[in-house]
Amino acid sequence: MADDFSFEIIEEIAVLSTSKSGWNLELNKVSWGGRPAKYDLRNWAPEHQKMGKGITLTDEELKTLKNKLNELSL
């Protein structure tokens, strides 16, 4: 079953931060298992060899998050 795991980074959108170990917190558009791409926020090792836990968001979920973030006074 683990052999069926696949992903493709369709679009690299932003690197939000880089840790001392060289891993980047990135927002990308990723297709998981050949399914339609979703927005993906997670830590990636250099060259995208390994990844940490993250979250995926649909277009609508990202729009909602964007609207809520715009309401914050930072």
PDB file of N, CA, C and O in Angstrom:
ATOM      1  N   MET A   1       0.823  -1.182   0.000  1.00  0.00           N
ATOM      2  CA  MET A   1       0.000   0.000   0.000  1.00  0.00           C
ATOM      3  C   MET A   1       0.874   1.256   0.000  1.00  0.00           C
ATOM      4  O   MET A   1       0.583   2.196  -0.714  1.00  0.00           O
ATOM      5  N   ALA A   2       1.971   1.273   0.765  1.00  0.00           N
ATOM      6  CA  ALA A   2       2.820   2.454   0.831  1.00  0.00           C
ATOM      7  C   ALA A   2       3.489   2.743  -0.511  1.00  0.00           C
ATOM      8  O   ALA A   2       3.877   3.866  -0.783  1.00  0.00           O
ATOM      9  N   ASP A   3       3.626   1.725  -1.365  1.00  0.00           N
ATOM     10  CA  ASP A   3       4.233   1.925  -2.666  1.00  0.00           C
ATOM     11  C   ASP A   3       3.358   2.790  -3.573  1.00  0.00           C
ATOM     12  O   ASP A   3       3.839   3.352  -4.553  1.00  0.00           O
ATOM     13  N   ASP A   4       2.055   2.913  -3.264  1.00  0.00           N
ATOM     14  CA  ASP A   4       1.137   3.689  -4.078  1.00  0.00           C
ATOM     15  C   ASP A   4       1.221   5.187  -3.784  1.00  0.00           C
ATOM     16  O   ASP A   4       0.606   5.972  -4.473  1.00  0.00           O
ATOM     17  N   PHE A   5       1.988   5.578  -2.770  1.00  0.00           N
ATOM     18  CA  PHE A   5       2.097   6.969  -2.369  1.00  0.00           C
ATOM     19  C   PHE A   5       2.853   7.750  -3.439  1.00  0.00           C
ATOM     20  O   PHE A   5       3.964   7.405  -3.818  1.00  0.00           O
ATOM     21  N   SER A   6       2.231   8.803  -3.945  1.00  0.00           N
ATOM     22  CA  SER A   6       2.916   9.656  -4.909  1.00  0.00           C
ATOM     23  C   SER A   6       2.409  11.085  -4.760  1.00  0.00           C
ATOM     24  O   SER A   6       1.304  11.322  -4.276  1.00  0.00           O
ATOM     25  N   PHE A   7       3.262  12.013  -5.157  1.00  0.00           N
ATOM     26  CA  PHE A   7       2.870  13.410  -5.143  1.00  0.00           C
ATOM     27  C   PHE A   7       3.624  14.133  -6.247  1.00  0.00           C
ATOM     28  O   PHE A   7       4.678  13.686  -6.703  1.00  0.00           O
ATOM     29  N   GLU A   8       3.046  15.247  -6.678  1.00  0.00           N
ATOM     30  CA  GLU A   8       3.712  16.101  -7.649  1.00  0.00           C
ATOM     31  C   GLU A   8       3.445  17.544  -7.256  1.00  0.00           C
ATOM     32  O   GLU A   8       2.288  17.946  -7.106  1.00  0.00           O
ATOM     33  N   ILE A   9       4.508  18.303  -7.062  1.00  0.00           N
ATOM     34  CA  ILE A   9       4.360  19.727  -6.786  1.00  0.00           C
ATOM     35  C   ILE A   9       4.079  20.402  -8.117  1.00  0.00           C
ATOM     36  O   ILE A   9       4.926  20.453  -9.002  1.00  0.00           O
ATOM     37  N   ILE A  10       2.860  20.897  -8.259  1.00  0.00           N
ATOM     38  CA  ILE A  10       2.411  21.524  -9.496  1.00  0.00           C
ATOM     39  C   ILE A  10       2.892  22.967  -9.576  1.00  0.00           C
ATOM     40  O   ILE A  10       3.273  23.451 -10.639  1.00  0.00           O
ATOM     41  N   GLU A  11       2.851  23.659  -8.431  1.00  0.00           N
ATOM     42  CA  GLU A  11       3.260  25.068  -8.399  1.00  0.00           C
ATOM     43  C   GLU A  11       3.887  25.381  -7.049  1.00  0.00           C
ATOM     44  O   GLU A  11       3.305  25.091  -6.006  1.00  0.00           O
ATOM     45  N   GLU A  12       5.082  25.961  -7.064  1.00  0.00           N
ATOM     46  CA  GLU A  12       5.726  26.431  -5.846  1.00  0.00           C
ATOM     47  C   GLU A  12       5.309  27.880  -5.648  1.00  0.00           C
ATOM     48  O   GLU A  12       5.623  28.736  -6.470  1.00  0.00           O
ATOM     49  N   ILE A  13       4.569  28.153  -4.572  1.00  0.00           N
ATOM     50  CA  ILE A  13       3.983  29.477  -4.375  1.00  0.00           C
ATOM     51  C   ILE A  13       4.844  30.358  -3.478  1.00  0.00           C
ATOM     52  O   ILE A  13       5.148  31.492  -3.829  1.00  0.00           O
ATOM     53  N   ALA A  14       5.242  29.852  -2.297  1.00  0.00           N
ATOM     54  CA  ALA A  14       6.010  30.691  -1.375  1.00  0.00           C
ATOM     55  C   ALA A  14       6.766  29.844  -0.363  1.00  0.00           C
ATOM     56  O   ALA A  14       6.276  28.807   0.078  1.00  0.00           O
ATOM     57  N   VAL A  15       7.955  30.325   0.003  1.00  0.00           N
ATOM     58  CA  VAL A  15       8.697  29.802   1.149  1.00  0.00           C
ATOM     59  C   VAL A  15       8.443  30.790   2.272  1.00  0.00           C
ATOM     60  O   VAL A  15       8.790  31.966   2.160  1.00  0.00           O
ATOM     61  N   LEU A  16       7.797  30.334   3.342  1.00  0.00           N
ATOM     62  CA  LEU A  16       7.429  31.220   4.446  1.00  0.00           C
ATOM     63  C   LEU A  16       8.548  31.379   5.469  1.00  0.00           C
ATOM     64  O   LEU A  16       8.672  32.428   6.099  1.00  0.00           O
ATOM     65  N   SER A  17       9.349  30.324   5.641  1.00  0.00           N
ATOM     66  CA  SER A  17      10.481  30.396   6.561  1.00  0.00           C
ATOM     67  C   SER A  17      11.414  29.216   6.285  1.00  0.00           C
ATOM     68  O   SER A  17      11.029  28.248   5.635  1.00  0.00           O
ATOM     69  N   THR A  18      12.638  29.359   6.811  1.00  0.00           N
ATOM     70  CA  THR A  18      13.639  28.293   6.694  1.00  0.00           C
ATOM     71  C   THR A  18      14.219  28.040   8.080  1.00  0.00           C
ATOM     72  O   THR A  18      14.631  28.987   8.757  1.00  0.00           O
ATOM     73  N   SER A  19      14.253  26.770   8.482  1.00  0.00           N
ATOM     74  CA  SER A  19      14.795  26.416   9.795  1.00  0.00           C
ATOM     75  C   SER A  19      16.321  26.316   9.721  1.00  0.00           C
ATOM     76  O   SER A  19      16.908  26.284   8.642  1.00  0.00           O
ATOM     77  N   LYS A  20      16.958  26.236  10.881  1.00  0.00           N
ATOM     78  CA  LYS A  20      18.417  26.083  10.942  1.00  0.00           C
ATOM     79  C   LYS A  20      18.879  24.814  10.247  1.00  0.00           C
ATOM     80  O   LYS A  20      19.988  24.747   9.732  1.00  0.00           O
ATOM     81  N   SER A  21      18.012  23.788  10.210  1.00  0.00           N
ATOM     82  CA  SER A  21      18.371  22.516   9.568  1.00  0.00           C
ATOM     83  C   SER A  21      18.222  22.573   8.043  1.00  0.00           C
ATOM     84  O   SER A  21      18.566  21.629   7.352  1.00  0.00           O
ATOM     85  N   GLY A  22      17.677  23.693   7.535  1.00  0.00           N
ATOM     86  CA  GLY A  22      17.533  23.845   6.095  1.00  0.00           C
ATOM     87  C   GLY A  22      16.169  23.473   5.540  1.00  0.00           C
ATOM     88  O   GLY A  22      15.929  23.610   4.343  1.00  0.00           O
ATOM     89  N   TRP A  23      15.272  23.009   6.404  1.00  0.00           N
ATOM     90  CA  TRP A  23      13.913  22.692   5.957  1.00  0.00           C
ATOM     91  C   TRP A  23      13.138  23.984   5.773  1.00  0.00           C
ATOM     92  O   TRP A  23      13.294  24.934   6.545  1.00  0.00           O
ATOM     93  N   ASN A  24      12.286  24.019   4.755  1.00  0.00           N
ATOM     94  CA  ASN A  24      11.466  25.192   4.454  1.00  0.00           C
ATOM     95  C   ASN A  24      10.001  24.929   4.766  1.00  0.00           C
ATOM     96  O   ASN A  24       9.491  23.858   4.443  1.00  0.00           O
ATOM     97  N   LEU A  25       9.350  25.924   5.347  1.00  0.00           N
ATOM     98  CA  LEU A  25       7.898  25.906   5.457  1.00  0.00           C
ATOM     99  C   LEU A  25       7.389  26.529   4.168  1.00  0.00           C
ATOM    100  O   LEU A  25       7.692  27.698   3.885  1.00  0.00           O
ATOM    101  N   GLU A  26       6.663  25.740   3.366  1.00  0.00           N
ATOM    102  CA  GLU A  26       6.280  26.160   2.019  1.00  0.00           C
ATOM    103  C   GLU A  26       4.780  26.054   1.790  1.00  0.00           C
ATOM    104  O   GLU A  26       4.127  25.161   2.307  1.00  0.00           O
ATOM    105  N   LEU A  27       4.293  26.986   0.965  1.00  0.00           N
ATOM    106  CA  LEU A  27       2.940  26.895   0.423  1.00  0.00           C
ATOM    107  C   LEU A  27       3.096  26.526  -1.043  1.00  0.00           C
ATOM    108  O   LEU A  27       3.741  27.253  -1.805  1.00  0.00           O
ATOM    109  N   ASN A  28       2.552  25.379  -1.412  1.00  0.00           N
ATOM    110  CA  ASN A  28       2.634  24.870  -2.778  1.00  0.00           C
ATOM    111  C   ASN A  28       1.272  24.377  -3.223  1.00  0.00           C
ATOM    112  O   ASN A  28       0.371  24.168  -2.411  1.00  0.00           O
ATOM    113  N   LYS A  29       1.133  24.162  -4.501  1.00  0.00           N
ATOM    114  CA  LYS A  29      -0.040  23.466  -5.028  1.00  0.00           C
ATOM    115  C   LYS A  29       0.454  22.062  -5.380  1.00  0.00           C
ATOM    116  O   LYS A  29       1.375  21.901  -6.186  1.00  0.00           O
ATOM    117  N   VAL A  30      -0.139  21.042  -4.736  1.00  0.00           N
ATOM    118  CA  VAL A  30       0.360  19.666  -4.823  1.00  0.00           C
ATOM    119  C   VAL A  30      -0.758  18.716  -5.219  1.00  0.00           C
ATOM    120  O   VAL A  30      -1.871  18.794  -4.701  1.00  0.00           O
ATOM    121  N   SER A  31      -0.422  17.813  -6.128  1.00  0.00           N
ATOM    122  CA  SER A  31      -1.322  16.720  -6.491  1.00  0.00           C
ATOM    123  C   SER A  31      -0.861  15.491  -5.714  1.00  0.00           C
ATOM    124  O   SER A  31       0.290  15.069  -5.826  1.00  0.00           O
ATOM    125  N   TRP A  32      -1.747  14.940  -4.915  1.00  0.00           N
ATOM    126  CA  TRP A  32      -1.447  13.742  -4.114  1.00  0.00           C
ATOM    127  C   TRP A  32      -2.104  12.539  -4.770  1.00  0.00           C
ATOM    128  O   TRP A  32      -3.300  12.542  -5.018  1.00  0.00           O
ATOM    129  N   GLY A  33      -1.325  11.524  -5.081  1.00  0.00           N
ATOM    130  CA  GLY A  33      -1.862  10.284  -5.645  1.00  0.00           C
ATOM    131  C   GLY A  33      -2.570  10.486  -6.977  1.00  0.00           C
ATOM    132  O   GLY A  33      -3.500   9.757  -7.290  1.00  0.00           O
ATOM    133  N   GLY A  34      -2.145  11.488  -7.753  1.00  0.00           N
ATOM    134  CA  GLY A  34      -2.737  11.719  -9.060  1.00  0.00           C
ATOM    135  C   GLY A  34      -4.065  12.462  -9.024  1.00  0.00           C
ATOM    136  O   GLY A  34      -4.686  12.682 -10.055  1.00  0.00           O
ATOM    137  N   ARG A  35      -4.507  12.849  -7.826  1.00  0.00           N
ATOM    138  CA  ARG A  35      -5.774  13.589  -7.701  1.00  0.00           C
ATOM    139  C   ARG A  35      -5.553  15.063  -8.050  1.00  0.00           C
ATOM    140  O   ARG A  35      -4.419  15.521  -8.129  1.00  0.00           O
ATOM    141  N   PRO A  36      -6.640  15.821  -8.251  1.00  0.00           N
ATOM    142  CA  PRO A  36      -6.496  17.248  -8.543  1.00  0.00           C
ATOM    143  C   PRO A  36      -5.679  17.949  -7.447  1.00  0.00           C
ATOM    144  O   PRO A  36      -5.786  17.631  -6.261  1.00  0.00           O
ATOM    145  N   ALA A  37      -4.875  18.905  -7.862  1.00  0.00           N
ATOM    146  CA  ALA A  37      -3.981  19.600  -6.936  1.00  0.00           C
ATOM    147  C   ALA A  37      -4.763  20.446  -5.945  1.00  0.00           C
ATOM    148  O   ALA A  37      -5.819  21.000  -6.260  1.00  0.00           O
ATOM    149  N   LYS A  38      -4.224  20.511  -4.717  1.00  0.00           N
ATOM    150  CA  LYS A  38      -4.769  21.355  -3.656  1.00  0.00           C
ATOM    151  C   LYS A  38      -3.635  22.202  -3.112  1.00  0.00           C
ATOM    152  O   LYS A  38      -2.454  21.896  -3.308  1.00  0.00           O
ATOM    153  N   TYR A  39      -4.002  23.272  -2.410  1.00  0.00           N
ATOM    154  CA  TYR A  39      -2.994  24.076  -1.732  1.00  0.00           C
ATOM    155  C   TYR A  39      -2.471  23.276  -0.546  1.00  0.00           C
ATOM    156  O   TYR A  39      -3.230  22.610   0.146  1.00  0.00           O
ATOM    157  N   ASP A  40      -1.173  23.350  -0.331  1.00  0.00           N
ATOM    158  CA  ASP A  40      -0.531  22.501   0.661  1.00  0.00           C
ATOM    159  C   ASP A  40       0.471  23.336   1.455  1.00  0.00           C
ATOM    160  O   ASP A  40       1.319  24.010   0.863  1.00  0.00           O
ATOM    161  N   LEU A  41       0.372  23.290   2.780  1.00  0.00           N
ATOM    162  CA  LEU A  41       1.276  24.005   3.668  1.00  0.00           C
ATOM    163  C   LEU A  41       1.977  22.983   4.554  1.00  0.00           C
ATOM    164  O   LEU A  41       1.317  22.284   5.338  1.00  0.00           O
ATOM    165  N   ARG A  42       3.289  22.874   4.385  1.00  0.00           N
ATOM    166  CA  ARG A  42       4.054  21.914   5.189  1.00  0.00           C
ATOM    167  C   ARG A  42       5.542  22.219   5.111  1.00  0.00           C
ATOM    168  O   ARG A  42       5.975  23.005   4.289  1.00  0.00           O
ATOM    169  N   ASN A  43       6.319  21.548   5.972  1.00  0.00           N
ATOM    170  CA  ASN A  43       7.775  21.647   5.954  1.00  0.00           C
ATOM    171  C   ASN A  43       8.337  20.647   4.952  1.00  0.00           C
ATOM    172  O   ASN A  43       7.872  19.499   4.881  1.00  0.00           O
ATOM    173  N   TRP A  44       9.321  21.108   4.197  1.00  0.00           N
ATOM    174  CA  TRP A  44       9.994  20.269   3.207  1.00  0.00           C
ATOM    175  C   TRP A  44      11.500  20.313   3.426  1.00  0.00           C
ATOM    176  O   TRP A  44      12.067  21.379   3.703  1.00  0.00           O
ATOM    177  N   ALA A  45      12.142  19.160   3.276  1.00  0.00           N
ATOM    178  CA  ALA A  45      13.595  19.097   3.281  1.00  0.00           C
ATOM    179  C   ALA A  45      14.104  19.714   1.977  1.00  0.00           C
ATOM    180  O   ALA A  45      13.357  19.833   1.006  1.00  0.00           O
ATOM    181  N   PRO A  46      15.383  20.106   1.947  1.00  0.00           N
ATOM    182  CA  PRO A  46      15.936  20.626   0.700  1.00  0.00           C
ATOM    183  C   PRO A  46      15.696  19.648  -0.454  1.00  0.00           C
ATOM    184  O   PRO A  46      15.735  18.424  -0.270  1.00  0.00           O
ATOM    185  N   GLU A  47      15.446  20.193  -1.622  1.00  0.00           N
ATOM    186  CA  GLU A  47      15.191  19.410  -2.840  1.00  0.00           C
ATOM    187  C   GLU A  47      13.922  18.561  -2.757  1.00  0.00           C
ATOM    188  O   GLU A  47      13.725  17.656  -3.563  1.00  0.00           O
ATOM    189  N   HIS A  48      13.087  18.813  -1.752  1.00  0.00           N
ATOM    190  CA  HIS A  48      11.805  18.112  -1.579  1.00  0.00           C
ATOM    191  C   HIS A  48      11.970  16.589  -1.478  1.00  0.00           C
ATOM    192  O   HIS A  48      11.113  15.837  -1.906  1.00  0.00           O
ATOM    193  N   GLN A  49      13.086  16.140  -0.845  1.00  0.00           N
ATOM    194  CA  GLN A  49      13.307  14.702  -0.681  1.00  0.00           C
ATOM    195  C   GLN A  49      12.427  14.117   0.414  1.00  0.00           C
ATOM    196  O   GLN A  49      12.032  12.963   0.348  1.00  0.00           O
ATOM    197  N   LYS A  50      12.169  14.914   1.461  1.00  0.00           N
ATOM    198  CA  LYS A  50      11.351  14.474   2.591  1.00  0.00           C
ATOM    199  C   LYS A  50      10.395  15.594   2.942  1.00  0.00           C
ATOM    200  O   LYS A  50      10.625  16.756   2.600  1.00  0.00           O
ATOM    201  N   MET A  51       9.324  15.228   3.659  1.00  0.00           N
ATOM    202  CA  MET A  51       8.337  16.223   4.063  1.00  0.00           C
ATOM    203  C   MET A  51       7.872  15.964   5.482  1.00  0.00           C
ATOM    204  O   MET A  51       7.931  14.836   5.970  1.00  0.00           O
ATOM    205  N   GLY A  52       7.408  17.025   6.126  1.00  0.00           N
ATOM    206  CA  GLY A  52       6.804  16.913   7.441  1.00  0.00           C
ATOM    207  C   GLY A  52       5.286  16.855   7.310  1.00  0.00           C
ATOM    208  O   GLY A  52       4.740  16.865   6.205  1.00  0.00           O
ATOM    209  N   LYS A  53       4.621  16.805   8.444  1.00  0.00           N
ATOM    210  CA  LYS A  53       3.160  16.843   8.435  1.00  0.00           C
ATOM    211  C   LYS A  53       2.703  18.219   7.982  1.00  0.00           C
ATOM    212  O   LYS A  53       3.386  19.215   8.200  1.00  0.00           O
ATOM    213  N   GLY A  54       1.545  18.255   7.351  1.00  0.00           N
ATOM    214  CA  GLY A  54       1.040  19.524   6.869  1.00  0.00           C
ATOM    215  C   GLY A  54      -0.456  19.491   6.710  1.00  0.00           C
ATOM    216  O   GLY A  54      -1.130  18.570   7.176  1.00  0.00           O
ATOM    217  N   ILE A  55      -0.966  20.520   6.056  1.00  0.00           N
ATOM    218  CA  ILE A  55      -2.398  20.593   5.780  1.00  0.00           C
ATOM    219  C   ILE A  55      -2.604  20.882   4.292  1.00  0.00           C
ATOM    220  O   ILE A  55      -1.763  21.506   3.651  1.00  0.00           O
ATOM    221  N   THR A  56      -3.713  20.386   3.780  1.00  0.00           N
ATOM    222  CA  THR A  56      -4.099  20.700   2.407  1.00  0.00           C
ATOM    223  C   THR A  56      -5.419  21.449   2.443  1.00  0.00           C
ATOM    224  O   THR A  56      -6.269  21.201   3.300  1.00  0.00           O
ATOM    225  N   LEU A  57      -5.563  22.382   1.508  1.00  0.00           N
ATOM    226  CA  LEU A  57      -6.754  23.220   1.457  1.00  0.00           C
ATOM    227  C   LEU A  57      -7.282  23.277   0.033  1.00  0.00           C
ATOM    228  O   LEU A  57      -6.504  23.399  -0.918  1.00  0.00           O
ATOM    229  N   THR A  58      -8.596  23.211  -0.095  1.00  0.00           N
ATOM    230  CA  THR A  58      -9.223  23.409  -1.397  1.00  0.00           C
ATOM    231  C   THR A  58      -9.168  24.897  -1.741  1.00  0.00           C
ATOM    232  O   THR A  58      -8.830  25.741  -0.888  1.00  0.00           O
ATOM    233  N   ASP A  59      -9.539  25.252  -2.954  1.00  0.00           N
ATOM    234  CA  ASP A  59      -9.594  26.659  -3.355  1.00  0.00           C
ATOM    235  C   ASP A  59     -10.506  27.446  -2.413  1.00  0.00           C
ATOM    236  O   ASP A  59     -10.155  28.538  -1.958  1.00  0.00           O
ATOM    237  N   GLU A  60     -11.684  26.890  -2.117  1.00  0.00           N
ATOM    238  CA  GLU A  60     -12.644  27.580  -1.242  1.00  0.00           C
ATOM    239  C   GLU A  60     -12.103  27.733   0.177  1.00  0.00           C
ATOM    240  O   GLU A  60     -12.283  28.777   0.813  1.00  0.00           O
ATOM    241  N   GLU A  61     -11.462  26.704   0.702  1.00  0.00           N
ATOM    242  CA  GLU A  61     -10.898  26.788   2.052  1.00  0.00           C
ATOM    243  C   GLU A  61      -9.799  27.854   2.111  1.00  0.00           C
ATOM    244  O   GLU A  61      -9.719  28.613   3.076  1.00  0.00           O
ATOM    245  N   LEU A  62      -8.976  27.924   1.076  1.00  0.00           N
ATOM    246  CA  LEU A  62      -7.912  28.934   1.048  1.00  0.00           C
ATOM    247  C   LEU A  62      -8.507  30.338   0.953  1.00  0.00           C
ATOM    248  O   LEU A  62      -8.036  31.266   1.618  1.00  0.00           O
ATOM    249  N   LYS A  63      -9.563  30.508   0.168  1.00  0.00           N
ATOM    250  CA  LYS A  63     -10.226  31.816   0.071  1.00  0.00           C
ATOM    251  C   LYS A  63     -10.779  32.239   1.426  1.00  0.00           C
ATOM    252  O   LYS A  63     -10.640  33.399   1.837  1.00  0.00           O
ATOM    253  N   THR A  64     -11.403  31.309   2.138  1.00  0.00           N
ATOM    254  CA  THR A  64     -11.945  31.609   3.467  1.00  0.00           C
ATOM    255  C   THR A  64     -10.823  31.996   4.423  1.00  0.00           C
ATOM    256  O   THR A  64     -10.934  32.982   5.164  1.00  0.00           O
ATOM    257  N   LEU A  65      -9.737  31.238   4.410  1.00  0.00           N
ATOM    258  CA  LEU A  65      -8.590  31.546   5.273  1.00  0.00           C
ATOM    259  C   LEU A  65      -8.015  32.913   4.919  1.00  0.00           C
ATOM    260  O   LEU A  65      -7.720  33.715   5.816  1.00  0.00           O
ATOM    261  N   LYS A  66      -7.861  33.201   3.653  1.00  0.00           N
ATOM    262  CA  LYS A  66      -7.336  34.502   3.214  1.00  0.00           C
ATOM    263  C   LYS A  66      -8.216  35.632   3.727  1.00  0.00           C
ATOM    264  O   LYS A  66      -7.706  36.630   4.254  1.00  0.00           O
ATOM    265  N   ASN A  67      -9.518  35.498   3.588  1.00  0.00           N
ATOM    266  CA  ASN A  67     -10.435  36.530   4.074  1.00  0.00           C
ATOM    267  C   ASN A  67     -10.313  36.739   5.581  1.00  0.00           C
ATOM    268  O   ASN A  67     -10.313  37.872   6.068  1.00  0.00           O
ATOM    269  N   LYS A  68     -10.207  35.650   6.318  1.00  0.00           N
ATOM    270  CA  LYS A  68     -10.074  35.756   7.777  1.00  0.00           C
ATOM    271  C   LYS A  68      -8.745  36.393   8.160  1.00  0.00           C
ATOM    272  O   LYS A  68      -8.678  37.200   9.096  1.00  0.00           O
ATOM    273  N   LEU A  69      -7.670  36.047   7.457  1.00  0.00           N
ATOM    274  CA  LEU A  69      -6.370  36.643   7.755  1.00  0.00           C
ATOM    275  C   LEU A  69      -6.378  38.140   7.452  1.00  0.00           C
ATOM    276  O   LEU A  69      -5.766  38.924   8.172  1.00  0.00           O
ATOM    277  N   ASN A  70      -7.078  38.521   6.387  1.00  0.00           N
ATOM    278  CA  ASN A  70      -7.172  39.952   6.057  1.00  0.00           C
ATOM    279  C   ASN A  70      -7.900  40.744   7.125  1.00  0.00           C
ATOM    280  O   ASN A  70      -7.672  41.939   7.268  1.00  0.00           O
ATOM    281  N   GLU A  71      -8.780  40.086   7.890  1.00  0.00           N
ATOM    282  CA  GLU A  71      -9.512  40.752   8.969  1.00  0.00           C
ATOM    283  C   GLU A  71      -8.668  40.969  10.215  1.00  0.00           C
ATOM    284  O   GLU A  71      -9.017  41.803  11.058  1.00  0.00           O
ATOM    285  N   LEU A  72      -7.561  40.254  10.345  1.00  0.00           N
ATOM    286  CA  LEU A  72      -6.703  40.393  11.521  1.00  0.00           C
ATOM    287  C   LEU A  72      -5.940  41.709  11.460  1.00  0.00           C
ATOM    288  O   LEU A  72      -5.512  42.143  10.402  1.00  0.00           O
ATOM    289  N   SER A  73      -5.763  42.319  12.613  1.00  0.00           N
ATOM    290  CA  SER A  73      -4.942  43.536  12.673  1.00  0.00           C
ATOM    291  C   SER A  73      -3.575  43.152  13.214  1.00  0.00           C
ATOM    292  O   SER A  73      -3.386  42.988  14.404  1.00  0.00           O
ATOM    293  N   LEU A  74      -2.645  42.990  12.305  1.00  0.00           N
ATOM    294  CA  LEU A  74      -1.290  42.582  12.696  1.00  0.00           C
ATOM    295  C   LEU A  74      -0.340  43.755  12.649  1.00  0.00           C
ATOM    296  O   LEU A  74      -0.450  44.634  11.883  1.00  0.00           O
TER     297      LEU A  74
END
